mmCIF file with all atom_site columns, C-alpha atoms in Angstrom:
data_model
loop_
_atom_site.group_PDB
_atom_site.id
_atom_site.type_symbol
_atom_site.label_atom_id
_atom_site.label_alt_id
_atom_site.label_comp_id
_atom_site.label_asym_id
_atom_site.label_entity_id
_atom_site.label_seq_id
_atom_site.pdbx_PDB_ins_code
_atom_site.Cartn_x
_atom_site.Cartn_y
_atom_site.Cartn_z
_atom_site.occupancy
_atom_site.B_iso_or_equiv
_atom_site.pdbx_formal_charge
_atom_site.auth_seq_id
_atom_site.auth_comp_id
_atom_site.auth_asym_id
_atom_site.auth_atom_id
_atom_site.pdbx_PDB_model_num
ATOM 1   C CA . UNK A 1 1   ? 4.449   17.079  -8.006  1.00 0.00 ? 1   UNK A CA 1
ATOM 2   C CA . UNK A 1 2   ? 3.416   13.509  -8.338  1.00 0.00 ? 2   UNK A CA 1
ATOM 3   C CA . UNK A 1 3   ? -0.334  12.967  -8.010  1.00 0.00 ? 3   UNK A CA 1
ATOM 4   C CA . UNK A 1 4   ? -2.649  10.103  -8.546  1.00 0.00 ? 4   UNK A CA 1
ATOM 5   C CA . UNK A 1 5   ? -6.216  11.142  -8.715  1.00 0.00 ? 5   UNK A CA 1
ATOM 6   C CA . UNK A 1 6   ? -8.960  8.404   -8.547  1.00 0.00 ? 6   UNK A CA 1
ATOM 7   C CA . UNK A 1 7   ? -12.515 8.436   -9.767  1.00 0.00 ? 7   UNK A CA 1
ATOM 8   C CA . UNK A 1 8   ? -15.405 8.869   -7.348  1.00 0.00 ? 8   UNK A CA 1
ATOM 9   C CA . UNK A 1 9   ? -17.385 6.490   -5.133  1.00 0.00 ? 9   UNK A CA 1
ATOM 10  C CA . UNK A 1 10  ? -19.440 3.801   -6.791  1.00 0.00 ? 10  UNK A CA 1
ATOM 11  C CA . UNK A 1 11  ? -22.590 1.938   -5.725  1.00 0.00 ? 11  UNK A CA 1
ATOM 12  C CA . UNK A 1 12  ? -23.136 -1.384  -7.553  1.00 0.00 ? 12  UNK A CA 1
ATOM 13  C CA . UNK A 1 13  ? -25.532 -4.308  -7.413  1.00 0.00 ? 13  UNK A CA 1
ATOM 14  C CA . UNK A 1 14  ? -24.411 -7.768  -6.438  1.00 0.00 ? 14  UNK A CA 1
ATOM 15  C CA . UNK A 1 15  ? -22.983 -9.592  -9.550  1.00 0.00 ? 15  UNK A CA 1
ATOM 16  C CA . UNK A 1 16  ? -22.226 -6.378  -11.395 1.00 0.00 ? 16  UNK A CA 1
ATOM 17  C CA . UNK A 1 17  ? -18.741 -5.114  -12.323 1.00 0.00 ? 17  UNK A CA 1
ATOM 18  C CA . UNK A 1 18  ? -17.001 -1.788  -11.283 1.00 0.00 ? 18  UNK A CA 1
ATOM 19  C CA . UNK A 1 19  ? -14.239 -0.018  -13.120 1.00 0.00 ? 19  UNK A CA 1
ATOM 20  C CA . UNK A 1 20  ? -12.056 2.510   -11.102 1.00 0.00 ? 20  UNK A CA 1
ATOM 21  C CA . UNK A 1 21  ? -9.708  4.985   -12.719 1.00 0.00 ? 21  UNK A CA 1
ATOM 22  C CA . UNK A 1 22  ? -6.370  6.435   -11.506 1.00 0.00 ? 22  UNK A CA 1
ATOM 23  C CA . UNK A 1 23  ? -5.138  9.495   -13.371 1.00 0.00 ? 23  UNK A CA 1
ATOM 24  C CA . UNK A 1 24  ? -1.397  10.171  -12.865 1.00 0.00 ? 24  UNK A CA 1
ATOM 25  C CA . UNK A 1 25  ? 0.401   13.590  -13.253 1.00 0.00 ? 25  UNK A CA 1
ATOM 26  C CA . UNK A 1 26  ? 3.739   15.052  -12.332 1.00 0.00 ? 26  UNK A CA 1
ATOM 27  C CA . UNK A 1 27  ? 5.832   12.236  -13.783 1.00 0.00 ? 27  UNK A CA 1
ATOM 28  C CA . UNK A 1 28  ? 6.211   10.154  -16.830 1.00 0.00 ? 28  UNK A CA 1
ATOM 29  C CA . UNK A 1 29  ? 3.456   7.655   -16.598 1.00 0.00 ? 29  UNK A CA 1
ATOM 30  C CA . UNK A 1 30  ? 4.862   4.854   -18.653 1.00 0.00 ? 30  UNK A CA 1
ATOM 31  C CA . UNK A 1 31  ? 8.092   4.598   -16.609 1.00 0.00 ? 31  UNK A CA 1
ATOM 32  C CA . UNK A 1 32  ? 6.433   3.247   -13.375 1.00 0.00 ? 32  UNK A CA 1
ATOM 33  C CA . UNK A 1 33  ? 4.312   0.294   -12.447 1.00 0.00 ? 33  UNK A CA 1
ATOM 34  C CA . UNK A 1 34  ? 0.906   1.118   -10.951 1.00 0.00 ? 34  UNK A CA 1
ATOM 35  C CA . UNK A 1 35  ? -0.478  -1.188  -8.219  1.00 0.00 ? 35  UNK A CA 1
ATOM 36  C CA . UNK A 1 36  ? -3.970  -1.665  -6.860  1.00 0.00 ? 36  UNK A CA 1
ATOM 37  C CA . UNK A 1 37  ? -4.699  -2.268  -3.202  1.00 0.00 ? 37  UNK A CA 1
ATOM 38  C CA . UNK A 1 38  ? -7.956  -2.616  -1.215  1.00 0.00 ? 38  UNK A CA 1
ATOM 39  C CA . UNK A 1 39  ? -8.848  -2.037  2.313   1.00 0.00 ? 39  UNK A CA 1
ATOM 40  C CA . UNK A 1 40  ? -11.918 -2.627  4.505   1.00 0.00 ? 40  UNK A CA 1
ATOM 41  C CA . UNK A 1 41  ? -12.758 0.248   6.806   1.00 0.00 ? 41  UNK A CA 1
ATOM 42  C CA . UNK A 1 42  ? -10.404 0.082   9.790   1.00 0.00 ? 42  UNK A CA 1
ATOM 43  C CA . UNK A 1 43  ? -8.804  -3.042  8.449   1.00 0.00 ? 43  UNK A CA 1
ATOM 44  C CA . UNK A 1 44  ? -5.670  -4.183  6.753   1.00 0.00 ? 44  UNK A CA 1
ATOM 45  C CA . UNK A 1 45  ? -4.404  -3.664  3.181   1.00 0.00 ? 45  UNK A CA 1
ATOM 46  C CA . UNK A 1 46  ? -4.656  -6.328  0.508   1.00 0.00 ? 46  UNK A CA 1
ATOM 47  C CA . UNK A 1 47  ? -2.666  -6.269  -2.821  1.00 0.00 ? 47  UNK A CA 1
ATOM 48  C CA . UNK A 1 48  ? -4.664  -6.955  -5.858  1.00 0.00 ? 48  UNK A CA 1
ATOM 49  C CA . UNK A 1 49  ? -2.214  -6.565  -8.704  1.00 0.00 ? 49  UNK A CA 1
ATOM 50  C CA . UNK A 1 50  ? -0.011  -4.382  -10.753 1.00 0.00 ? 50  UNK A CA 1
ATOM 51  C CA . UNK A 1 51  ? 0.370   -3.188  -14.348 1.00 0.00 ? 51  UNK A CA 1
ATOM 52  C CA . UNK A 1 52  ? 3.400   -1.966  -16.433 1.00 0.00 ? 52  UNK A CA 1
ATOM 53  C CA . UNK A 1 53  ? 1.892   0.885   -18.480 1.00 0.00 ? 53  UNK A CA 1
ATOM 54  C CA . UNK A 1 54  ? 4.820   0.808   -20.955 1.00 0.00 ? 54  UNK A CA 1
ATOM 55  C CA . UNK A 1 55  ? 4.667   -2.858  -21.872 1.00 0.00 ? 55  UNK A CA 1
ATOM 56  C CA . UNK A 1 56  ? 1.162   -3.755  -20.708 1.00 0.00 ? 56  UNK A CA 1
ATOM 57  C CA . UNK A 1 57  ? 2.533   -6.658  -18.481 1.00 0.00 ? 57  UNK A CA 1
ATOM 58  C CA . UNK A 1 58  ? 0.278   -7.481  -15.528 1.00 0.00 ? 58  UNK A CA 1
ATOM 59  C CA . UNK A 1 59  ? 0.765   -9.398  -12.229 1.00 0.00 ? 59  UNK A CA 1
ATOM 60  C CA . UNK A 1 60  ? -2.304  -10.455 -10.235 1.00 0.00 ? 60  UNK A CA 1
ATOM 61  C CA . UNK A 1 61  ? -2.632  -11.609 -6.721  1.00 0.00 ? 61  UNK A CA 1
ATOM 62  C CA . UNK A 1 62  ? -3.971  -15.285 -6.602  1.00 0.00 ? 62  UNK A CA 1
ATOM 63  C CA . UNK A 1 63  ? -7.111  -14.265 -4.717  1.00 0.00 ? 63  UNK A CA 1
ATOM 64  C CA . UNK A 1 64  ? -8.180  -12.062 -7.649  1.00 0.00 ? 64  UNK A CA 1
ATOM 65  C CA . UNK A 1 65  ? -6.997  -13.908 -10.719 1.00 0.00 ? 65  UNK A CA 1
ATOM 66  C CA . UNK A 1 66  ? -9.991  -14.181 -13.207 1.00 0.00 ? 66  UNK A CA 1
ATOM 67  C CA . UNK A 1 67  ? -12.062 -11.588 -11.464 1.00 0.00 ? 67  UNK A CA 1
ATOM 68  C CA . UNK A 1 68  ? -9.796  -8.429  -11.767 1.00 0.00 ? 68  UNK A CA 1
ATOM 69  C CA . UNK A 1 69  ? -8.602  -6.689  -14.974 1.00 0.00 ? 69  UNK A CA 1
ATOM 70  C CA . UNK A 1 70  ? -5.986  -4.072  -14.984 1.00 0.00 ? 70  UNK A CA 1
ATOM 71  C CA . UNK A 1 71  ? -5.573  -1.724  -18.053 1.00 0.00 ? 71  UNK A CA 1
ATOM 72  C CA . UNK A 1 72  ? -4.020  1.571   -18.789 1.00 0.00 ? 72  UNK A CA 1
ATOM 73  C CA . UNK A 1 73  ? -4.397  4.291   -21.420 1.00 0.00 ? 73  UNK A CA 1
ATOM 74  C CA . UNK A 1 74  ? -1.090  5.976   -21.951 1.00 0.00 ? 74  UNK A CA 1
ATOM 75  C CA . UNK A 1 75  ? -2.490  8.794   -23.999 1.00 0.00 ? 75  UNK A CA 1
ATOM 76  C CA . UNK A 1 76  ? -4.305  10.144  -20.880 1.00 0.00 ? 76  UNK A CA 1
ATOM 77  C CA . UNK A 1 77  ? -1.924  8.788   -18.261 1.00 0.00 ? 77  UNK A CA 1
ATOM 78  C CA . UNK A 1 78  ? -4.612  6.786   -16.606 1.00 0.00 ? 78  UNK A CA 1
ATOM 79  C CA . UNK A 1 79  ? -4.715  3.239   -15.128 1.00 0.00 ? 79  UNK A CA 1
ATOM 80  C CA . UNK A 1 80  ? -7.904  1.293   -14.555 1.00 0.00 ? 80  UNK A CA 1
ATOM 81  C CA . UNK A 1 81  ? -8.935  -1.554  -12.345 1.00 0.00 ? 81  UNK A CA 1
ATOM 82  C CA . UNK A 1 82  ? -12.144 -3.514  -13.223 1.00 0.00 ? 82  UNK A CA 1
ATOM 83  C CA . UNK A 1 83  ? -13.525 -5.956  -10.695 1.00 0.00 ? 83  UNK A CA 1
ATOM 84  C CA . UNK A 1 84  ? -16.341 -8.384  -11.735 1.00 0.00 ? 84  UNK A CA 1
ATOM 85  C CA . UNK A 1 85  ? -18.880 -10.629 -10.071 1.00 0.00 ? 85  UNK A CA 1
ATOM 86  C CA . UNK A 1 86  ? -19.079 -8.149  -7.125  1.00 0.00 ? 86  UNK A CA 1
ATOM 87  C CA . UNK A 1 87  ? -20.417 -9.252  -3.664  1.00 0.00 ? 87  UNK A CA 1
ATOM 88  C CA . UNK A 1 88  ? -20.924 -7.522  -0.352  1.00 0.00 ? 88  UNK A CA 1
ATOM 89  C CA . UNK A 1 89  ? -17.418 -8.600  0.481   1.00 0.00 ? 89  UNK A CA 1
ATOM 90  C CA . UNK A 1 90  ? -16.073 -6.255  -2.183  1.00 0.00 ? 90  UNK A CA 1
ATOM 91  C CA . UNK A 1 91  ? -17.495 -3.194  -0.359  1.00 0.00 ? 91  UNK A CA 1
ATOM 92  C CA . UNK A 1 92  ? -14.179 -1.724  0.329   1.00 0.00 ? 92  UNK A CA 1
ATOM 93  C CA . UNK A 1 93  ? -11.862 1.356   -0.461  1.00 0.00 ? 93  UNK A CA 1
ATOM 94  C CA . UNK A 1 94  ? -9.698  0.796   -3.461  1.00 0.00 ? 94  UNK A CA 1
ATOM 95  C CA . UNK A 1 95  ? -6.434  2.471   -3.821  1.00 0.00 ? 95  UNK A CA 1
ATOM 96  C CA . UNK A 1 96  ? -3.972  2.838   -6.809  1.00 0.00 ? 96  UNK A CA 1
ATOM 97  C CA . UNK A 1 97  ? -0.290  3.314   -5.934  1.00 0.00 ? 97  UNK A CA 1
ATOM 98  C CA . UNK A 1 98  ? 2.895   3.964   -7.845  1.00 0.00 ? 98  UNK A CA 1
ATOM 99  C CA . UNK A 1 99  ? 5.729   1.596   -7.545  1.00 0.00 ? 99  UNK A CA 1
ATOM 100 C CA . UNK A 1 100 ? 9.076   3.250   -6.631  1.00 0.00 ? 100 UNK A CA 1
ATOM 101 C CA . UNK A 1 101 ? 11.439  3.641   -9.438  1.00 0.00 ? 101 UNK A CA 1
ATOM 102 C CA . UNK A 1 102 ? 14.352  2.626   -7.208  1.00 0.00 ? 102 UNK A CA 1
ATOM 103 C CA . UNK A 1 103 ? 16.058  -0.458  -8.615  1.00 0.00 ? 103 UNK A CA 1
ATOM 104 C CA . UNK A 1 104 ? 15.269  -3.505  -6.466  1.00 0.00 ? 104 UNK A CA 1
ATOM 105 C CA . UNK A 1 105 ? 12.923  -1.620  -4.133  1.00 0.00 ? 105 UNK A CA 1
ATOM 106 C CA . UNK A 1 106 ? 9.444   -2.145  -5.277  1.00 0.00 ? 106 UNK A CA 1
ATOM 107 C CA . UNK A 1 107 ? 7.535   -0.252  -2.484  1.00 0.00 ? 107 UNK A CA 1
ATOM 108 C CA . UNK A 1 108 ? 4.832   2.171   -3.149  1.00 0.00 ? 108 UNK A CA 1
ATOM 109 C CA . UNK A 1 109 ? 5.987   5.833   -3.021  1.00 0.00 ? 109 UNK A CA 1
ATOM 110 C CA . UNK A 1 110 ? 2.750   7.628   -4.029  1.00 0.00 ? 110 UNK A CA 1
ATOM 111 C CA . UNK A 1 111 ? -0.887  6.684   -3.586  1.00 0.00 ? 111 UNK A CA 1
ATOM 112 C CA . UNK A 1 112 ? -4.207  7.773   -4.832  1.00 0.00 ? 112 UNK A CA 1
ATOM 113 C CA . UNK A 1 113 ? -6.862  9.157   -2.445  1.00 0.00 ? 113 UNK A CA 1
ATOM 114 C CA . UNK A 1 114 ? -8.985  6.007   -2.584  1.00 0.00 ? 114 UNK A CA 1
ATOM 115 C CA . UNK A 1 115 ? -12.297 5.032   -4.084  1.00 0.00 ? 115 UNK A CA 1
ATOM 116 C CA . UNK A 1 116 ? -15.100 3.588   -1.986  1.00 0.00 ? 116 UNK A CA 1
ATOM 117 C CA . UNK A 1 117 ? -17.083 0.793   -3.779  1.00 0.00 ? 117 UNK A CA 1
ATOM 118 C CA . UNK A 1 118 ? -20.292 -0.140  -2.096  1.00 0.00 ? 118 UNK A CA 1
ATOM 119 C CA . UNK A 1 119 ? -22.137 -3.266  -3.192  1.00 0.00 ? 119 UNK A CA 1
ATOM 120 C CA . UNK A 1 120 ? -25.807 -3.555  -2.211  1.00 0.00 ? 120 UNK A CA 1
ATOM 121 C CA . UNK A 1 121 ? -29.100 -4.670  -3.656  1.00 0.00 ? 121 UNK A CA 1
ATOM 122 C CA . UNK B 2 1   ? 2.481   -16.497 -0.067  1.00 0.00 ? 1   UNK B CA 1
ATOM 123 C CA . UNK B 2 2   ? 4.679   -14.691 2.371   1.00 0.00 ? 2   UNK B CA 1
ATOM 124 C CA . UNK B 2 3   ? 2.649   -13.860 5.569   1.00 0.00 ? 3   UNK B CA 1
ATOM 125 C CA . UNK B 2 4   ? 3.554   -10.742 7.668   1.00 0.00 ? 4   UNK B CA 1
ATOM 126 C CA . UNK B 2 5   ? 2.717   -10.596 11.359  1.00 0.00 ? 5   UNK B CA 1
ATOM 127 C CA . UNK B 2 6   ? 2.855   -7.334  13.260  1.00 0.00 ? 6   UNK B CA 1
ATOM 128 C CA . UNK B 2 7   ? 2.994   -6.866  17.033  1.00 0.00 ? 7   UNK B CA 1
ATOM 129 C CA . UNK B 2 8   ? 1.431   -5.327  18.985  1.00 0.00 ? 8   UNK B CA 1
ATOM 130 C CA . UNK B 2 9   ? -1.956  -4.760  17.372  1.00 0.00 ? 9   UNK B CA 1
ATOM 131 C CA . UNK B 2 10  ? -2.498  -1.757  19.552  1.00 0.00 ? 10  UNK B CA 1
ATOM 132 C CA . UNK B 2 11  ? 0.060   0.367   21.450  1.00 0.00 ? 11  UNK B CA 1
ATOM 133 C CA . UNK B 2 12  ? -0.858  3.028   23.947  1.00 0.00 ? 12  UNK B CA 1
ATOM 134 C CA . UNK B 2 13  ? 1.876   5.721   24.472  1.00 0.00 ? 13  UNK B CA 1
ATOM 135 C CA . UNK B 2 14  ? 2.451   9.273   25.447  1.00 0.00 ? 14  UNK B CA 1
ATOM 136 C CA . UNK B 2 15  ? 3.980   12.268  23.686  1.00 0.00 ? 15  UNK B CA 1
ATOM 137 C CA . UNK B 2 16  ? 7.828   11.913  24.010  1.00 0.00 ? 16  UNK B CA 1
ATOM 138 C CA . UNK B 2 17  ? 7.762   8.092   24.373  1.00 0.00 ? 17  UNK B CA 1
ATOM 139 C CA . UNK B 2 18  ? 10.068  5.945   22.407  1.00 0.00 ? 18  UNK B CA 1
ATOM 140 C CA . UNK B 2 19  ? 8.002   3.223   20.710  1.00 0.00 ? 19  UNK B CA 1
ATOM 141 C CA . UNK B 2 20  ? 8.767   0.168   18.710  1.00 0.00 ? 20  UNK B CA 1
ATOM 142 C CA . UNK B 2 21  ? 6.672   -2.021  16.422  1.00 0.00 ? 21  UNK B CA 1
ATOM 143 C CA . UNK B 2 22  ? 7.841   -5.399  15.191  1.00 0.00 ? 22  UNK B CA 1
ATOM 144 C CA . UNK B 2 23  ? 7.054   -7.282  12.015  1.00 0.00 ? 23  UNK B CA 1
ATOM 145 C CA . UNK B 2 24  ? 7.803   -10.842 11.298  1.00 0.00 ? 24  UNK B CA 1
ATOM 146 C CA . UNK B 2 25  ? 7.862   -12.550 7.788   1.00 0.00 ? 25  UNK B CA 1
ATOM 147 C CA . UNK B 2 26  ? 6.904   -16.177 7.363   1.00 0.00 ? 26  UNK B CA 1
ATOM 148 C CA . UNK B 2 27  ? 9.995   -16.719 5.305   1.00 0.00 ? 27  UNK B CA 1
ATOM 149 C CA . UNK B 2 28  ? 13.133  -14.680 4.568   1.00 0.00 ? 28  UNK B CA 1
ATOM 150 C CA . UNK B 2 29  ? 12.618  -11.499 2.599   1.00 0.00 ? 29  UNK B CA 1
ATOM 151 C CA . UNK B 2 30  ? 16.093  -10.196 2.882   1.00 0.00 ? 30  UNK B CA 1
ATOM 152 C CA . UNK B 2 31  ? 15.641  -6.478  3.363   1.00 0.00 ? 31  UNK B CA 1
ATOM 153 C CA . UNK B 2 32  ? 12.659  -6.031  1.061   1.00 0.00 ? 32  UNK B CA 1
ATOM 154 C CA . UNK B 2 33  ? 10.415  -4.338  3.651   1.00 0.00 ? 33  UNK B CA 1
ATOM 155 C CA . UNK B 2 34  ? 8.730   -0.937  3.847   1.00 0.00 ? 34  UNK B CA 1
ATOM 156 C CA . UNK B 2 35  ? 6.790   0.743   6.643   1.00 0.00 ? 35  UNK B CA 1
ATOM 157 C CA . UNK B 2 36  ? 3.724   2.914   6.106   1.00 0.00 ? 36  UNK B CA 1
ATOM 158 C CA . UNK B 2 37  ? 1.684   5.221   8.276   1.00 0.00 ? 37  UNK B CA 1
ATOM 159 C CA . UNK B 2 38  ? -1.887  5.647   7.617   1.00 0.00 ? 38  UNK B CA 1
ATOM 160 C CA . UNK B 2 39  ? -4.349  8.157   9.270   1.00 0.00 ? 39  UNK B CA 1
ATOM 161 C CA . UNK B 2 40  ? -8.175  7.804   9.308   1.00 0.00 ? 40  UNK B CA 1
ATOM 162 C CA . UNK B 2 41  ? -9.752  8.499   5.786   1.00 0.00 ? 41  UNK B CA 1
ATOM 163 C CA . UNK B 2 42  ? -6.231  8.869   4.205   1.00 0.00 ? 42  UNK B CA 1
ATOM 164 C CA . UNK B 2 43  ? -4.051  6.690   2.007   1.00 0.00 ? 43  UNK B CA 1
ATOM 165 C CA . UNK B 2 44  ? -0.926  5.192   3.496   1.00 0.00 ? 44  UNK B CA 1
ATOM 166 C CA . UNK B 2 45  ? 2.285   7.189   3.438   1.00 0.00 ? 45  UNK B CA 1
ATOM 167 C CA . UNK B 2 46  ? 5.653   5.397   3.176   1.00 0.00 ? 46  UNK B CA 1
ATOM 168 C CA . UNK B 2 47  ? 8.130   6.159   5.956   1.00 0.00 ? 47  UNK B CA 1
ATOM 169 C CA . UNK B 2 48  ? 10.896  3.487   5.471   1.00 0.00 ? 48  UNK B CA 1
ATOM 170 C CA . UNK B 2 49  ? 11.980  1.258   2.591   1.00 0.00 ? 49  UNK B CA 1
ATOM 171 C CA . UNK B 2 50  ? 14.732  -1.393  2.278   1.00 0.00 ? 50  UNK B CA 1
ATOM 172 C CA . UNK B 2 51  ? 14.141  -2.118  5.973   1.00 0.00 ? 51  UNK B CA 1
ATOM 173 C CA . UNK B 2 52  ? 16.137  0.975   7.204   1.00 0.00 ? 52  UNK B CA 1
ATOM 174 C CA . UNK B 2 53  ? 16.189  3.717   4.429   1.00 0.00 ? 53  UNK B CA 1
ATOM 175 C CA . UNK B 2 54  ? 14.258  6.819   5.387   1.00 0.00 ? 54  UNK B CA 1
ATOM 176 C CA . UNK B 2 55  ? 12.014  8.022   2.624   1.00 0.00 ? 55  UNK B CA 1
ATOM 177 C CA . UNK B 2 56  ? 12.566  11.617  1.571   1.00 0.00 ? 56  UNK B CA 1
ATOM 178 C CA . UNK B 2 57  ? 10.809  14.172  3.694   1.00 0.00 ? 57  UNK B CA 1
ATOM 179 C CA . UNK B 2 58  ? 10.249  11.723  6.586   1.00 0.00 ? 58  UNK B CA 1
ATOM 180 C CA . UNK B 2 59  ? 11.289  13.019  10.104  1.00 0.00 ? 59  UNK B CA 1
ATOM 181 C CA . UNK B 2 60  ? 14.423  11.500  11.401  1.00 0.00 ? 60  UNK B CA 1
ATOM 182 C CA . UNK B 2 61  ? 12.647  10.255  14.557  1.00 0.00 ? 61  UNK B CA 1
ATOM 183 C CA . UNK B 2 62  ? 11.421  7.361   12.414  1.00 0.00 ? 62  UNK B CA 1
ATOM 184 C CA . UNK B 2 63  ? 13.940  4.582   11.954  1.00 0.00 ? 63  UNK B CA 1
ATOM 185 C CA . UNK B 2 64  ? 13.831  0.882   10.798  1.00 0.00 ? 64  UNK B CA 1
ATOM 186 C CA . UNK B 2 65  ? 16.049  -2.130  11.349  1.00 0.00 ? 65  UNK B CA 1
ATOM 187 C CA . UNK B 2 66  ? 16.117  -5.894  10.674  1.00 0.00 ? 66  UNK B CA 1
ATOM 188 C CA . UNK B 2 67  ? 16.696  -8.285  7.926   1.00 0.00 ? 67  UNK B CA 1
ATOM 189 C CA . UNK B 2 68  ? 15.606  -11.777 6.937   1.00 0.00 ? 68  UNK B CA 1
ATOM 190 C CA . UNK B 2 69  ? 12.377  -12.415 8.934   1.00 0.00 ? 69  UNK B CA 1
ATOM 191 C CA . UNK B 2 70  ? 12.494  -9.835  11.852  1.00 0.00 ? 70  UNK B CA 1
ATOM 192 C CA . UNK B 2 71  ? 12.045  -6.090  11.507  1.00 0.00 ? 71  UNK B CA 1
ATOM 193 C CA . UNK B 2 72  ? 11.398  -3.165  13.712  1.00 0.00 ? 72  UNK B CA 1
ATOM 194 C CA . UNK B 2 73  ? 10.019  0.372   13.346  1.00 0.00 ? 73  UNK B CA 1
ATOM 195 C CA . UNK B 2 74  ? 11.084  2.621   16.005  1.00 0.00 ? 74  UNK B CA 1
ATOM 196 C CA . UNK B 2 75  ? 9.772   6.308   16.732  1.00 0.00 ? 75  UNK B CA 1
ATOM 197 C CA . UNK B 2 76  ? 12.359  7.804   18.916  1.00 0.00 ? 76  UNK B CA 1
ATOM 198 C CA . UNK B 2 77  ? 10.130  10.425  20.557  1.00 0.00 ? 77  UNK B CA 1
ATOM 199 C CA . UNK B 2 78  ? 6.472   10.182  19.776  1.00 0.00 ? 78  UNK B CA 1
ATOM 200 C CA . UNK B 2 79  ? 4.814   13.446  18.499  1.00 0.00 ? 79  UNK B CA 1
ATOM 201 C CA . UNK B 2 80  ? 1.109   14.427  18.447  1.00 0.00 ? 80  UNK B CA 1
ATOM 202 C CA . UNK B 2 81  ? 1.183   13.812  14.572  1.00 0.00 ? 81  UNK B CA 1
ATOM 203 C CA . UNK B 2 82  ? 2.438   10.286  14.957  1.00 0.00 ? 82  UNK B CA 1
ATOM 204 C CA . UNK B 2 83  ? -0.905  8.889   16.394  1.00 0.00 ? 83  UNK B CA 1
ATOM 205 C CA . UNK B 2 84  ? -1.913  6.629   13.547  1.00 0.00 ? 84  UNK B CA 1
ATOM 206 C CA . UNK B 2 85  ? -1.836  3.031   12.177  1.00 0.00 ? 85  UNK B CA 1
ATOM 207 C CA . UNK B 2 86  ? 1.365   1.627   10.927  1.00 0.00 ? 86  UNK B CA 1
ATOM 208 C CA . UNK B 2 87  ? 1.792   -1.208  8.398   1.00 0.00 ? 87  UNK B CA 1
ATOM 209 C CA . UNK B 2 88  ? 4.706   -3.166  7.273   1.00 0.00 ? 88  UNK B CA 1
ATOM 210 C CA . UNK B 2 89  ? 4.888   -4.490  3.726   1.00 0.00 ? 89  UNK B CA 1
ATOM 211 C CA . UNK B 2 90  ? 7.165   -7.023  2.049   1.00 0.00 ? 90  UNK B CA 1
ATOM 212 C CA . UNK B 2 91  ? 8.036   -6.749  -1.626  1.00 0.00 ? 91  UNK B CA 1
ATOM 213 C CA . UNK B 2 92  ? 10.146  -9.754  -2.154  1.00 0.00 ? 92  UNK B CA 1
ATOM 214 C CA . UNK B 2 93  ? 9.941   -11.962 -5.255  1.00 0.00 ? 93  UNK B CA 1
ATOM 215 C CA . UNK B 2 94  ? 7.168   -10.136 -7.135  1.00 0.00 ? 94  UNK B CA 1
ATOM 216 C CA . UNK B 2 95  ? 4.591   -10.440 -4.388  1.00 0.00 ? 95  UNK B CA 1
ATOM 217 C CA . UNK B 2 96  ? 3.394   -7.778  -2.055  1.00 0.00 ? 96  UNK B CA 1
ATOM 218 C CA . UNK B 2 97  ? 1.708   -8.454  1.363   1.00 0.00 ? 97  UNK B CA 1
ATOM 219 C CA . UNK B 2 98  ? 1.055   -6.210  4.404   1.00 0.00 ? 98  UNK B CA 1
ATOM 220 C CA . UNK B 2 99  ? 0.979   -6.817  8.136   1.00 0.00 ? 99  UNK B CA 1
ATOM 221 C CA . UNK B 2 100 ? -2.381  -6.452  9.765   1.00 0.00 ? 100 UNK B CA 1
ATOM 222 C CA . UNK B 2 101 ? -1.395  -3.053  11.199  1.00 0.00 ? 101 UNK B CA 1
ATOM 223 C CA . UNK B 2 102 ? -0.480  -1.475  14.620  1.00 0.00 ? 102 UNK B CA 1
ATOM 224 C CA . UNK B 2 103 ? -2.634  1.270   15.976  1.00 0.00 ? 103 UNK B CA 1
ATOM 225 C CA . UNK B 2 104 ? -0.696  3.861   18.138  1.00 0.00 ? 104 UNK B CA 1
ATOM 226 C CA . UNK B 2 105 ? -3.038  5.528   20.557  1.00 0.00 ? 105 UNK B CA 1
ATOM 227 C CA . UNK B 2 106 ? -2.765  8.239   22.994  1.00 0.00 ? 106 UNK B CA 1
ATOM 228 C CA . UNK B 2 107 ? -2.271  7.021   26.511  1.00 0.00 ? 107 UNK B CA 1
#
């Protein structure tokens, strides 16, 4: 069965960077885009970007360009999201999600369990 | 960027009720719309894609309709497991945005 398992909660100082991992299993990792989405507790969902593990291509949301870096390691079927210059506004839950393989339908069919990032001095 | 607006923000209903949640896009997205259900502390789960296609394993009491800028998620007979927050998401033209969510509460 398809699973996306994310790394554990992080506590960071303002100005630091955080790197969250998302390990995929149960499918061929390189055949599907991986997206990253974040959410404040009890609030809405914000798309950050996506990566194509096969070709390495990336698309970033305008709000995050220059501050977020998406990478992947195909040898261990893992995607990564690194966010720099952290502030208290970045204290959110971060999700990875798999883009559906249905042609023309780029919704998210499987999600990771979420990683809480806390930014505090 | 395409903005998605859901209504209502909160909906109070009883088990067995028929409920409808609407989602409006700021410009036409054809049928590139998905609906997700999220429960506290959990990741979202897809219910509907392409505006009206039921994701595998999702109960048939969930249905979606609409195209262009106006969309609706309908639950035909609300069950105890359906009390949750629902989000619409557009995936048109290589951008992805979500509505602000609709919380379905027990009346």
